Short mmCIF file of C-alpha atoms in Angstrom, two decimals:
data_model
loop_
_atom_site.label_atom_id
_atom_site.label_comp_id
_atom_site.label_asym_id
_atom_site.label_seq_id
_atom_site.Cartn_x
_atom_site.Cartn_y
_atom_site.Cartn_z
CA MET A 376 21.07 100.15 61.06
CA THR A 377 19.54 103.62 61.13
CA ARG A 378 23.00 105.02 60.42
CA VAL A 379 23.29 102.95 57.24
CA ALA A 380 19.74 103.88 56.21
CA ARG A 381 20.51 107.54 56.81
CA ALA A 382 23.74 107.30 54.78
CA LEU A 383 21.89 105.65 51.91
CA ARG A 384 19.20 108.35 52.02
CA ILE A 385 21.84 111.07 51.84
CA VAL A 386 23.52 109.37 48.89
CA ALA A 387 20.15 109.06 47.11
CA VAL A 388 19.25 112.72 47.65
CA GLN A 389 22.68 113.88 46.50
CA ALA A 390 22.63 111.65 43.45
CA ARG A 391 19.22 113.07 42.48
CA ALA A 392 20.41 116.65 42.90
CA SER A 393 23.56 116.10 40.86
CA LEU A 394 21.59 114.24 38.20
CA LEU A 395 19.28 117.25 37.82
CA VAL A 396 22.26 119.58 37.49
CA ALA A 397 23.86 117.36 34.86
CA LEU A 398 20.64 117.09 32.83
CA GLN A 399 20.31 120.85 32.47
CA TYR A 400 22.36 120.87 29.30
CA ARG A 401 20.27 118.59 27.14
CA ALA A 402 21.96 118.97 23.77
CA ASP A 403 25.34 118.30 25.36
CA PHE A 404 23.89 115.30 27.11
CA ALA A 405 22.56 113.80 23.86
CA LEU A 406 25.84 114.39 22.04
CA ASP A 407 27.89 112.92 24.88
CA ALA A 408 25.64 109.88 25.02
CA VAL A 409 26.08 109.22 21.29
CA LEU A 410 29.83 109.62 21.67
CA GLU A 411 29.91 107.15 24.57
CA ILE A 412 28.03 104.55 22.55
CA ALA A 413 30.44 105.04 19.64
CA SER A 414 33.43 104.69 21.95
CA THR A 415 32.44 101.07 22.60
CA ALA A 416 33.98 100.50 19.15
CA THR A 417 37.45 100.80 20.68
CA ALA A 418 36.79 97.52 22.48
CA LEU A 419 34.89 95.83 19.65
CA VAL A 420 37.07 96.61 16.60
CA PRO A 421 40.20 94.83 17.95
CA LEU A 422 38.09 91.81 18.90
CA TRP A 423 36.46 91.83 15.47
CA ILE A 424 39.92 91.85 13.83
CA VAL A 425 41.28 89.08 16.07
CA PHE A 426 38.28 86.79 15.66
CA GLY A 427 38.29 87.52 11.93
CA HIS A 428 41.62 85.68 11.83
CA ARG A 429 41.03 83.20 14.67
CA PRO A 430 38.17 81.11 16.05
CA GLY A 431 39.39 81.41 19.69
CA LEU A 432 41.69 83.42 21.90
CA SER A 433 43.76 81.37 24.37
CA GLY A 434 40.70 79.49 25.58
CA ALA A 435 38.28 82.40 25.29
CA THR A 436 35.43 82.06 22.81
CA PRO A 437 34.21 85.10 20.83
CA GLU A 438 31.08 85.02 23.01
CA LEU A 439 33.10 85.21 26.23
CA ALA A 440 35.23 88.04 24.81
CA LEU A 441 32.06 89.90 23.82
CA ALA A 442 30.50 89.33 27.24
CA VAL A 443 33.67 90.61 28.93
CA ALA A 444 33.70 93.69 26.68
CA GLY A 445 30.05 94.25 27.64
CA THR A 446 30.74 93.88 31.35
CA PHE A 447 33.68 96.22 30.94
CA ALA A 448 31.37 98.85 29.43
CA VAL A 449 28.97 98.43 32.38
CA VAL A 450 31.75 98.80 34.97
CA GLN A 451 33.40 101.66 33.11
CA GLY A 452 30.06 103.44 32.75
CA LEU A 453 29.36 103.16 36.47
CA ALA A 454 32.92 104.13 37.40
CA GLU A 455 33.15 107.17 35.13
CA GLY A 456 29.50 108.12 35.53
CA ALA A 457 29.04 107.90 39.27
CA ILE A 458 32.30 107.16 41.08
CA THR A 459 35.24 109.13 39.67
CA PRO A 460 33.40 112.45 39.05
CA SER A 461 32.31 112.71 42.69
CA LEU A 462 35.67 111.80 44.03
CA ALA A 463 37.43 114.08 41.56
CA SER A 464 35.42 116.91 43.08
CA VAL A 465 37.11 116.14 46.41
CA VAL A 466 40.43 117.07 44.85
CA GLU A 467 38.94 120.41 43.83
CA HIS A 468 37.59 120.89 47.36
CA VAL A 469 41.04 120.24 48.80
CA ARG A 470 42.70 122.68 46.44
CA SER A 471 40.21 125.51 46.86
CA GLY A 472 39.72 124.97 50.59
CA THR A 473 35.99 124.29 50.39
CA LEU A 474 36.42 120.83 51.85
CA ASP A 475 36.01 122.53 55.24
CA PHE A 476 32.36 123.21 54.43
CA VAL A 477 31.77 119.53 53.73
CA LEU A 478 33.56 118.46 56.90
CA LEU A 479 31.42 120.82 59.01
CA ARG A 480 28.16 119.20 57.92
CA PRO A 481 26.49 116.80 60.33
CA ALA A 482 27.03 113.65 58.28
CA ASP A 483 29.87 111.35 57.35
CA ALA A 484 32.26 113.10 54.95
CA GLN A 485 32.75 110.02 52.79
CA VAL A 486 28.98 109.66 52.38
CA LEU A 487 28.59 113.33 51.51
CA LEU A 488 31.38 113.23 48.97
CA SER A 489 30.58 109.91 47.32
CA ALA A 490 27.57 110.97 45.27
CA SER A 491 28.19 114.67 44.97
CA ARG A 492 28.47 114.61 41.20
CA VAL A 493 27.21 112.30 38.46
CA GLN A 494 27.84 112.32 34.73
CA PRO A 495 24.68 110.65 33.46
CA PHE A 496 25.87 110.40 29.84
CA ARG A 497 28.55 107.96 30.99
CA LEU A 498 25.83 105.78 32.45
CA VAL A 499 24.67 105.15 28.88
CA ASN A 500 27.56 102.67 28.76
CA VAL A 501 25.69 100.55 31.29
CA LEU A 502 22.93 100.09 28.70
CA THR A 503 25.35 99.51 25.81
CA GLY A 504 27.27 96.99 27.89
CA SER A 505 24.12 95.15 28.92
CA VAL A 506 23.10 94.88 25.26
CA LEU A 507 26.52 93.44 24.38
CA VAL A 508 26.24 90.88 27.18
CA GLY A 509 22.75 90.00 25.94
CA VAL A 510 24.03 89.50 22.39
CA ALA A 511 26.88 87.33 23.70
CA LEU A 512 24.47 85.12 25.67
CA HIS A 513 22.15 84.84 22.69
CA ARG A 514 25.00 83.87 20.37
CA ALA A 515 26.29 81.32 22.85
CA GLY A 516 22.75 79.92 23.12
CA HIS A 517 23.10 79.94 26.89
CA ALA A 518 20.38 80.98 29.32
CA PRO A 519 21.99 81.61 32.73
CA THR A 520 20.46 79.74 35.65
CA LEU A 521 19.41 81.65 38.75
CA GLY A 522 22.61 80.55 40.48
CA GLU A 523 24.77 81.77 37.62
CA ALA A 524 22.95 85.10 37.52
CA LEU A 525 23.42 85.53 41.28
CA ALA A 526 27.11 84.67 41.02
CA ALA A 527 27.52 87.19 38.20
CA ALA A 528 25.67 89.88 40.16
CA SER A 529 27.82 89.27 43.25
CA CYS A 530 31.04 89.47 41.25
CA LEU A 531 29.88 92.60 39.45
CA LEU A 532 28.95 94.24 42.74
CA ALA A 533 32.31 93.21 44.19
CA GLY A 534 34.04 94.69 41.16
CA ILE A 535 32.22 98.00 41.54
CA VAL A 536 33.11 98.14 45.23
CA ILE A 537 36.75 97.59 44.25
CA VAL A 538 36.68 100.39 41.66
CA TYR A 539 35.17 102.66 44.28
CA ALA A 540 37.82 101.70 46.82
CA ILE A 541 40.66 102.27 44.36
CA THR A 542 39.28 105.71 43.50
CA LEU A 543 38.96 106.50 47.21
CA PHE A 544 42.63 105.55 47.63
CA ALA A 545 43.46 108.00 44.85
CA VAL A 546 41.44 110.72 46.60
CA THR A 547 43.22 109.99 49.86
CA ALA A 548 46.48 110.57 48.00
CA SER A 549 45.20 114.01 47.00
CA PHE A 550 45.28 115.13 50.66
CA PHE A 551 49.05 114.77 50.51
CA ALA A 552 49.81 115.82 46.94
CA VAL A 553 47.28 118.29 45.63
CA ARG A 554 48.06 118.23 41.91
CA VAL A 555 46.65 114.80 41.26
CA ASP A 556 43.41 115.85 39.62
CA ASN A 557 44.13 113.66 36.65
CA LEU A 558 44.57 110.65 38.88
CA ALA A 559 41.13 109.73 37.59
CA TYR A 560 42.71 109.23 34.17
CA LEU A 561 45.30 106.96 35.68
CA VAL A 562 42.59 104.85 37.31
CA GLY A 563 40.77 104.75 33.98
CA ALA A 564 43.94 103.78 32.14
CA VAL A 565 44.52 100.77 34.35
CA LEU A 566 40.84 99.84 34.11
CA ASP A 567 41.36 99.64 30.34
CA ALA A 568 43.17 96.34 30.73
CA GLY A 569 39.89 94.87 31.97
CA ARG A 570 38.34 94.96 28.53
CA TRP A 571 39.83 91.59 27.52
CA PRO A 572 39.13 88.21 29.16
CA SER A 573 41.64 87.67 31.97
CA ARG A 574 42.81 84.48 30.24
CA VAL A 575 44.60 86.74 27.76
CA PHE A 576 47.12 87.66 30.45
CA ARG A 577 49.82 85.30 31.66
CA GLY A 578 52.03 84.85 34.69
CA ALA A 579 52.76 87.76 37.00
CA VAL A 580 50.49 90.17 35.11
CA ARG A 581 47.54 87.81 35.51
CA PHE A 582 48.20 87.42 39.23
CA ALA A 583 48.39 91.21 39.61
CA PHE A 584 45.14 91.68 37.71
CA THR A 585 43.38 89.17 39.97
CA PHE A 586 44.67 90.16 43.41
CA VAL A 587 46.62 93.45 43.37
CA PHE A 588 44.45 95.39 40.95
CA PRO A 589 41.55 92.99 40.59
CA LEU A 590 40.39 93.71 37.04
CA ALA A 591 39.50 90.05 36.56
CA VAL A 592 36.91 90.30 39.35
CA MET A 593 35.25 93.30 37.69
CA THR A 594 34.87 92.08 34.13
CA SER A 595 35.93 88.48 33.52
CA PHE A 596 34.30 86.89 36.58
CA PRO A 597 30.77 88.22 35.91
CA ALA A 598 30.97 87.36 32.21
CA GLU A 599 32.25 83.86 32.91
CA ALA A 600 29.58 83.37 35.56
CA LEU A 601 26.80 84.26 33.10
CA LEU A 602 28.21 81.88 30.50
CA GLY A 603 28.47 79.17 33.16
CA SER A 604 32.26 78.77 33.02
CA LEU A 605 33.25 80.41 36.31
CA ALA A 606 34.84 78.20 38.96
CA PRO A 607 32.45 78.29 41.99
CA ALA A 608 35.32 79.17 44.36
CA SER A 609 35.80 82.47 42.52
CA VAL A 610 32.71 84.08 44.04
CA PRO A 611 33.89 84.03 47.67
CA VAL A 612 37.34 85.19 46.49
CA ALA A 613 35.72 88.17 44.75
CA VAL A 614 33.61 89.05 47.77
CA ALA A 615 36.58 88.74 50.14
CA LEU A 616 38.72 90.96 47.89
CA ALA A 617 35.96 93.57 47.71
CA ALA A 618 35.54 93.57 51.49
CA THR A 619 39.30 93.95 52.00
CA PHE A 620 39.50 96.82 49.53
CA ALA A 621 36.46 98.57 51.04
CA VAL A 622 37.75 98.38 54.61
CA ALA A 623 41.32 99.36 53.69
CA SER A 624 40.22 102.37 51.65
CA ARG A 625 37.83 103.53 54.39
CA LEU A 626 40.64 103.31 56.96
CA ALA A 627 43.02 105.20 54.67
CA PHE A 628 40.43 107.92 54.06
CA VAL A 629 39.56 108.39 57.73
CA GLY A 630 43.24 108.41 58.64
CA ALA A 631 43.98 111.04 56.01
CA LEU A 632 41.02 113.18 57.13
CA ARG A 633 42.32 113.16 60.69
CA ARG A 634 45.61 114.57 59.42
CA TYR A 635 43.98 117.00 57.03
CA ALA A 636 45.02 120.46 58.17
CA SER A 637 42.33 122.32 56.16
CA ALA A 638 42.93 125.42 54.10
CA SER A 639 42.39 127.90 56.90
CA SER A 640 44.89 126.65 59.42
CA MET B 654 65.34 141.68 5.83
CA ARG B 655 68.25 140.23 7.78
CA ARG B 656 67.20 142.04 10.90
CA ALA B 657 63.66 140.73 10.54
CA LEU B 658 64.98 137.18 10.20
CA ALA B 659 67.24 137.57 13.21
CA ARG B 660 64.30 138.88 15.20
CA ALA B 661 62.10 135.97 14.13
CA ALA B 662 64.80 133.50 15.17
CA HIS B 663 65.21 135.28 18.48
CA VAL B 664 61.45 135.19 19.14
CA ALA B 665 61.20 131.53 18.14
CA LEU B 666 64.00 130.62 20.54
CA ALA B 667 62.45 132.58 23.39
CA VAL B 668 59.05 130.97 22.79
CA LEU B 669 60.59 127.52 22.75
CA ARG B 670 62.45 128.23 25.98
CA VAL B 671 59.26 129.37 27.69
CA GLY B 672 57.44 126.26 26.43
CA LEU B 673 60.16 124.00 27.77
CA ALA B 674 60.14 125.74 31.14
CA GLU B 675 56.35 125.40 31.31
CA SER B 676 56.43 121.69 30.60
CA PHE B 677 59.00 121.27 33.37
CA ALA B 678 56.89 123.28 35.80
CA TYR B 679 54.13 120.67 35.75
CA ARG B 680 56.31 117.58 35.62
CA ALA B 681 54.22 115.57 38.11
CA GLU B 682 51.14 116.18 36.00
CA LEU B 683 53.09 115.19 32.92
CA LEU B 684 54.20 112.01 34.65
CA LEU B 685 50.57 111.07 35.27
CA TRP B 686 49.59 111.81 31.68
CA VAL B 687 52.42 109.69 30.35
CA LEU B 688 51.67 106.83 32.73
CA ALA B 689 48.01 107.02 31.77
CA THR B 690 48.89 106.21 28.16
CA THR B 691 48.75 102.45 28.54
CA MET B 692 46.54 101.44 25.65
CA PRO B 693 49.36 100.08 23.43
CA LEU B 694 50.47 97.84 26.32
CA VAL B 695 46.90 96.59 26.75
CA MET B 696 46.84 95.85 23.02
CA ILE B 697 50.09 93.85 23.28
CA ALA B 698 48.36 91.54 25.76
CA LEU B 699 45.43 90.92 23.41
CA PHE B 700 47.47 90.30 20.27
CA ASP B 701 50.11 88.32 22.14
CA ALA B 702 47.38 85.90 23.17
CA ALA B 703 45.95 85.88 19.64
CA ALA B 704 49.33 85.08 18.06
CA ARG B 705 50.37 82.52 20.68
CA ASP B 706 49.90 79.50 18.41
CA ALA B 707 50.48 80.98 14.95
CA PRO B 708 51.22 84.39 13.43
CA LEU B 709 48.25 86.64 12.70
CA GLY B 710 48.31 88.31 9.26
CA GLY B 711 52.12 88.38 9.08
CA TYR B 712 52.59 89.42 12.71
CA ASP B 713 54.06 86.99 15.24
CA ARG B 714 54.21 87.70 18.98
CA ALA B 715 57.59 89.45 18.82
CA ARG B 716 56.48 91.67 15.95
CA PHE B 717 53.26 92.65 17.74
CA ALA B 718 55.33 93.62 20.78
CA THR B 719 57.64 95.74 18.62
CA TYR B 720 54.72 97.33 16.81
CA PHE B 721 52.94 98.48 19.96
CA LEU B 722 56.07 99.54 21.85
CA VAL B 723 57.10 101.66 18.86
CA THR B 724 53.51 102.94 18.72
CA LEU B 725 53.78 104.03 22.35
CA VAL B 726 57.03 105.92 21.66
CA VAL B 727 55.80 107.50 18.42
CA ARG B 728 52.53 108.51 20.08
CA HIS B 729 54.45 110.32 22.82
CA ALA B 730 56.78 111.87 20.24
CA THR B 731 54.02 113.12 17.95
CA SER B 732 50.87 113.76 19.99
CA SER B 733 49.58 117.19 20.88
CA TRP B 734 47.11 118.21 23.58
CA VAL B 735 46.97 121.78 22.39
CA ALA B 736 43.32 121.41 21.32
CA TRP B 737 42.18 121.46 24.95
CA GLN B 738 44.44 124.40 25.77
CA LEU B 739 43.16 126.40 22.80
CA GLY B 740 39.54 125.49 23.56
CA ARG B 741 39.94 126.63 27.15
CA ASP B 742 41.65 129.86 26.10
CA ILE B 743 38.78 130.67 23.75
CA ARG B 744 35.99 129.82 26.18
CA GLN B 745 37.50 131.58 29.16
CA GLY B 746 38.72 134.54 27.15
CA THR B 747 42.39 134.09 28.03
CA LEU B 748 43.10 134.05 24.31
CA SER B 749 42.94 137.88 24.53
CA LEU B 750 46.15 137.85 26.53
CA ARG B 751 47.84 135.73 23.90
CA LEU B 752 46.58 138.01 21.12
CA LEU B 753 48.15 140.99 22.90
CA ARG B 754 51.59 139.45 22.92
CA PRO B 755 53.97 140.39 20.11
CA VAL B 756 54.15 136.71 19.07
CA HIS B 757 51.55 135.10 16.84
CA PRO B 758 49.39 132.87 19.10
CA LEU B 759 49.59 129.98 16.64
CA LEU B 760 53.39 130.09 16.86
CA ALA B 761 53.20 130.04 20.66
CA TYR B 762 50.83 127.05 20.62
CA VAL B 763 53.10 125.19 18.21
CA ALA B 764 56.10 125.89 20.45
CA GLU B 765 54.24 124.65 23.53
CA SER B 766 53.32 121.43 21.72
CA VAL B 767 56.80 120.76 20.41
CA THR B 768 58.66 121.53 23.63
CA SER B 769 56.67 119.05 25.69
CA VAL B 770 57.93 116.18 23.52
CA PRO B 771 61.45 115.65 24.96
CA LEU B 772 60.28 115.48 28.56
CA ARG B 773 57.43 113.15 27.60
CA LEU B 774 59.90 110.79 25.95
CA VAL B 775 62.16 110.80 29.01
CA VAL B 776 59.22 109.94 31.27
CA ALA B 777 57.94 107.28 28.87
CA ALA B 778 61.34 105.58 28.53
CA PRO B 779 61.07 103.40 31.67
CA VAL B 780 57.56 102.27 30.64
CA VAL B 781 58.83 101.24 27.21
CA LEU B 782 61.90 99.52 28.63
CA LEU B 783 59.75 97.59 31.11
CA GLY B 784 57.42 96.62 28.26
CA ALA B 785 60.37 95.46 26.15
CA TRP B 786 61.74 93.43 29.04
CA LEU B 787 58.37 91.73 29.60
CA THR B 788 57.59 90.95 25.97
CA ASP B 789 60.76 90.05 24.05
CA PRO B 790 60.18 92.23 20.96
CA ALA B 791 61.68 91.72 17.49
CA PRO B 792 64.44 94.11 16.32
CA LEU B 793 63.55 97.25 14.33
CA THR B 794 64.10 97.43 10.60
CA SER B 795 67.66 97.68 9.29
CA ASP B 796 66.61 98.70 5.79
CA PRO B 797 68.46 101.97 5.04
CA ARG B 798 65.73 103.26 2.69
CA ALA B 799 63.04 102.88 5.36
CA LEU B 800 65.31 104.39 8.04
CA ALA B 801 66.06 107.35 5.78
CA LEU B 802 62.36 108.18 5.59
CA VAL B 803 61.80 107.92 9.37
CA PRO B 804 62.96 111.45 10.38
CA LEU B 805 60.78 113.03 7.70
CA ALA B 806 57.78 110.86 8.59
CA LEU B 807 58.18 111.60 12.33
CA ALA B 808 58.55 115.35 11.83
CA GLN B 809 55.53 115.46 9.54
CA SER B 810 53.53 113.31 11.99
CA LEU B 811 54.17 115.75 14.80
CA ALA B 812 53.35 118.72 12.57
CA LEU B 813 50.16 117.00 11.37
CA SER B 814 49.09 116.26 14.97
CA VAL B 815 49.63 119.87 16.02
CA VAL B 816 47.76 121.21 12.98
CA ILE B 817 44.82 118.83 13.51
CA ALA B 818 44.74 119.67 17.23
CA LEU B 819 44.71 123.41 16.49
CA LEU B 820 42.01 122.96 13.86
CA VAL B 821 39.88 120.99 16.30
CA GLY B 822 40.56 123.48 19.09
CA SER B 823 39.47 126.29 16.74
CA THR B 824 35.97 124.80 16.60
CA SER B 825 35.52 126.47 20.00
CA PHE B 826 35.48 129.82 18.15
CA PHE B 827 32.20 128.82 16.53
CA TRP B 828 30.71 126.27 18.91
CA GLU B 829 30.41 126.41 22.68
CA SER B 830 30.97 122.70 23.18
CA GLY B 831 34.00 122.66 20.90
CA VAL B 832 35.87 120.42 23.33
CA LYS B 833 33.57 117.60 22.23
CA ALA B 834 35.02 117.87 18.73
CA MET B 835 38.32 116.69 20.17
CA ASP B 836 36.62 113.66 21.70
CA VAL B 837 35.12 112.76 18.33
CA VAL B 838 38.44 113.20 16.53
CA LEU B 839 40.28 111.23 19.20
CA LEU B 840 37.83 108.35 18.83
CA VAL B 841 38.25 108.25 15.05
CA PHE B 842 42.01 108.58 15.51
CA MET B 843 42.13 105.57 17.85
CA LEU B 844 40.27 103.39 15.36
CA THR B 845 41.92 104.50 12.11
CA SER B 846 45.51 105.46 12.95
CA GLY B 847 46.93 102.04 13.77
CA TYR B 848 46.90 102.89 17.49
CA LEU B 849 44.68 99.96 18.48
CA VAL B 850 45.21 97.56 15.57
CA PRO B 851 48.02 97.41 12.96
CA LEU B 852 46.37 98.63 9.78
CA GLU B 853 47.62 95.62 7.80
CA LEU B 854 45.20 93.43 9.72
CA PHE B 855 42.15 95.32 8.45
CA PRO B 856 40.36 93.85 5.41
CA ALA B 857 41.54 95.39 2.10
CA PRO B 858 38.45 97.59 1.43
CA ALA B 859 38.69 99.09 4.91
CA ARG B 860 42.36 99.86 4.37
CA GLN B 861 41.58 102.00 1.33
CA VAL B 862 39.30 104.13 3.52
CA LEU B 863 42.00 104.38 6.20
CA ASP B 864 44.59 105.51 3.63
CA ALA B 865 42.27 108.34 2.57
CA LEU B 866 41.94 109.70 6.15
CA PRO B 867 44.67 111.87 7.71
CA PHE B 868 45.03 109.84 10.90
CA ARG B 869 47.19 106.96 9.65
CA TYR B 870 49.79 109.58 8.62
CA GLN B 871 49.73 110.92 12.16
CA LEU B 872 50.89 107.65 13.72
CA ALA B 873 50.96 104.46 11.65
CA LEU B 874 53.33 105.66 8.91
CA PRO B 875 56.45 106.22 11.06
CA VAL B 876 55.62 103.14 13.15
CA GLU B 877 55.33 100.95 10.06
CA LEU B 878 58.59 102.32 8.66
CA LEU B 879 60.40 101.50 11.92
CA VAL B 880 58.87 98.06 12.29
CA GLY B 881 59.78 97.20 8.69
CA VAL B 882 56.33 96.88 7.14
CA HIS B 883 57.40 98.83 4.04
CA ASP B 884 60.85 97.25 3.56
CA ALA B 885 59.67 95.30 0.52
CA ASP B 886 58.09 98.28 -1.23
CA PRO B 887 60.10 101.49 -0.71
CA ALA B 888 58.28 103.27 -3.55
CA HIS B 889 54.97 102.82 -1.71
CA ALA B 890 56.58 104.13 1.50
CA ALA B 891 57.81 107.24 -0.31
CA ALA B 892 54.35 107.73 -1.82
CA LEU B 893 52.80 107.53 1.66
CA CYS B 894 55.25 110.19 2.91
CA GLY B 895 54.23 112.32 -0.06
CA ARG B 896 50.58 111.96 0.89
CA GLN B 897 51.54 112.92 4.44
CA THR B 898 53.01 116.15 3.05
CA LEU B 899 49.81 116.78 1.08
CA PHE B 900 47.62 116.32 4.16
CA LEU B 901 49.92 118.55 6.17
CA SER B 902 49.85 121.41 3.67
CA GLY B 903 46.10 121.08 3.01
CA LEU B 904 45.12 121.03 6.68
CA GLY B 905 47.71 123.72 7.47
CA GLY B 906 46.08 125.99 4.88
CA ALA B 907 42.66 125.22 6.32
CA LEU B 908 43.96 126.12 9.78
CA VAL B 909 45.12 129.55 8.64
CA VAL B 910 41.72 130.30 7.07
CA VAL B 911 39.73 129.00 10.06
CA TRP B 912 41.99 130.82 12.52
CA ARG B 913 41.55 134.20 10.76
CA ARG B 914 37.76 133.87 10.71
CA GLY B 915 37.71 132.60 14.28
CA VAL B 916 39.79 135.44 15.68
CA ARG B 917 37.59 137.97 13.90
CA ARG B 918 34.57 136.40 15.57
CA PHE B 919 36.34 136.27 18.93
CA GLU B 920 37.23 139.97 18.75
CA ALA B 921 33.68 140.84 17.74
CA TYR B 922 32.56 139.62 21.15
CA GLY B 923 34.86 142.13 22.79
CA GLY B 924 37.31 139.46 23.89
#
């Protein structure tokens, strides 16, 4: 238990330090934040057009679509604000050889690397997304019960763990092929498909987005849970998927570290 | 005069060859960039679901698939990332090296943008073919008048993209965070160019605004010609191409002015 507590303390300290660094440039921060809020339009305008012509979207109400878009903004904000920047810095460490300095420190490398850099302006999306979800709930006239809120929170947490694990997989790949610094873009590009309710997808694509690259868990499950339309069995599925992804990515990372030859050897 | 022309042609060829070699040197990176352009495919999923029971504003499922697959191809054929390159060169001072070369830097940037297109299309081909196999798209237009305008519209789209990218990149001459300008322009581009939503689906008043912005001429015009949106009204299509030319020459002129002032400023800092 003390090991977990220590790891969490390290993450908290690092997150605070990187937050302070990022907040040094205040004008940039304000501009970036405004831009992030405006970028939510890329999810909203297509929905506005579709629902201008149609009352529903293959079983998804406008409220559900809005709630999914909101959850997407939350997940994307967390992913691009706190997860991918830190892990992208690992790629830089590998290329410049400074990863050795991290590995020499008396703490777990994954813990040290996981909160080494934050982009707080991206976190603004968490607020924007929450507002969208709030508007969706208000429009649907639905107040989530405690159970529904807990189910949504569990699915959201599971989704974030999965995003983290996928990014860690990408970082692990960087030990073998160094020029993958824009792998973060690739992760982001696939995440993009999570902005619509998973009911939009059919057949093999839907299966892939639930189990192989579980976008449905990240965005559709929490939104459906809040609106009270999530099948109860989905929550344990989400948690099991998250656990699988977390363990597998940890094993891949540790395995890759063991093989990592460092820059000096 | 003839010798000067021959020299210019020689330089242009050399610059193009260098650009092509450079884009091949980073082919893995290019592969990732191309694979990361998935938005049109994501849009197919949304509109496919929306049009499952009945067509949406003249678009059925097959036509939506065609529209966004063509959008993906045209985007790869006409986009330019030179704004970031130029911004970096200005901020880090490496523009000095380019200014020293006996080739105008703008020409070199244009060559780099144009030469990355063929390789991008080759890499994008499997993605598009997979998309076509999954979605059952409608055939492209067979109207000869529309097809005749396509090469012009495509060439002008690419030129317009490069000019806009260079203009945006030039903001770094005057503003430290010039890279942000590209983010703003990219956001407006996504919403107003037909990249996310076919422009025909917008309400009529909004469409008038979109027609007055340069971005629809950067992407939507060649896509619409290929998909057959303008088959019924070739005069309107020709007028749109004319407006594309106007935007291109206007923004091109602006680029020359901004570039001259920017370089003067850059040199004043001892770059």
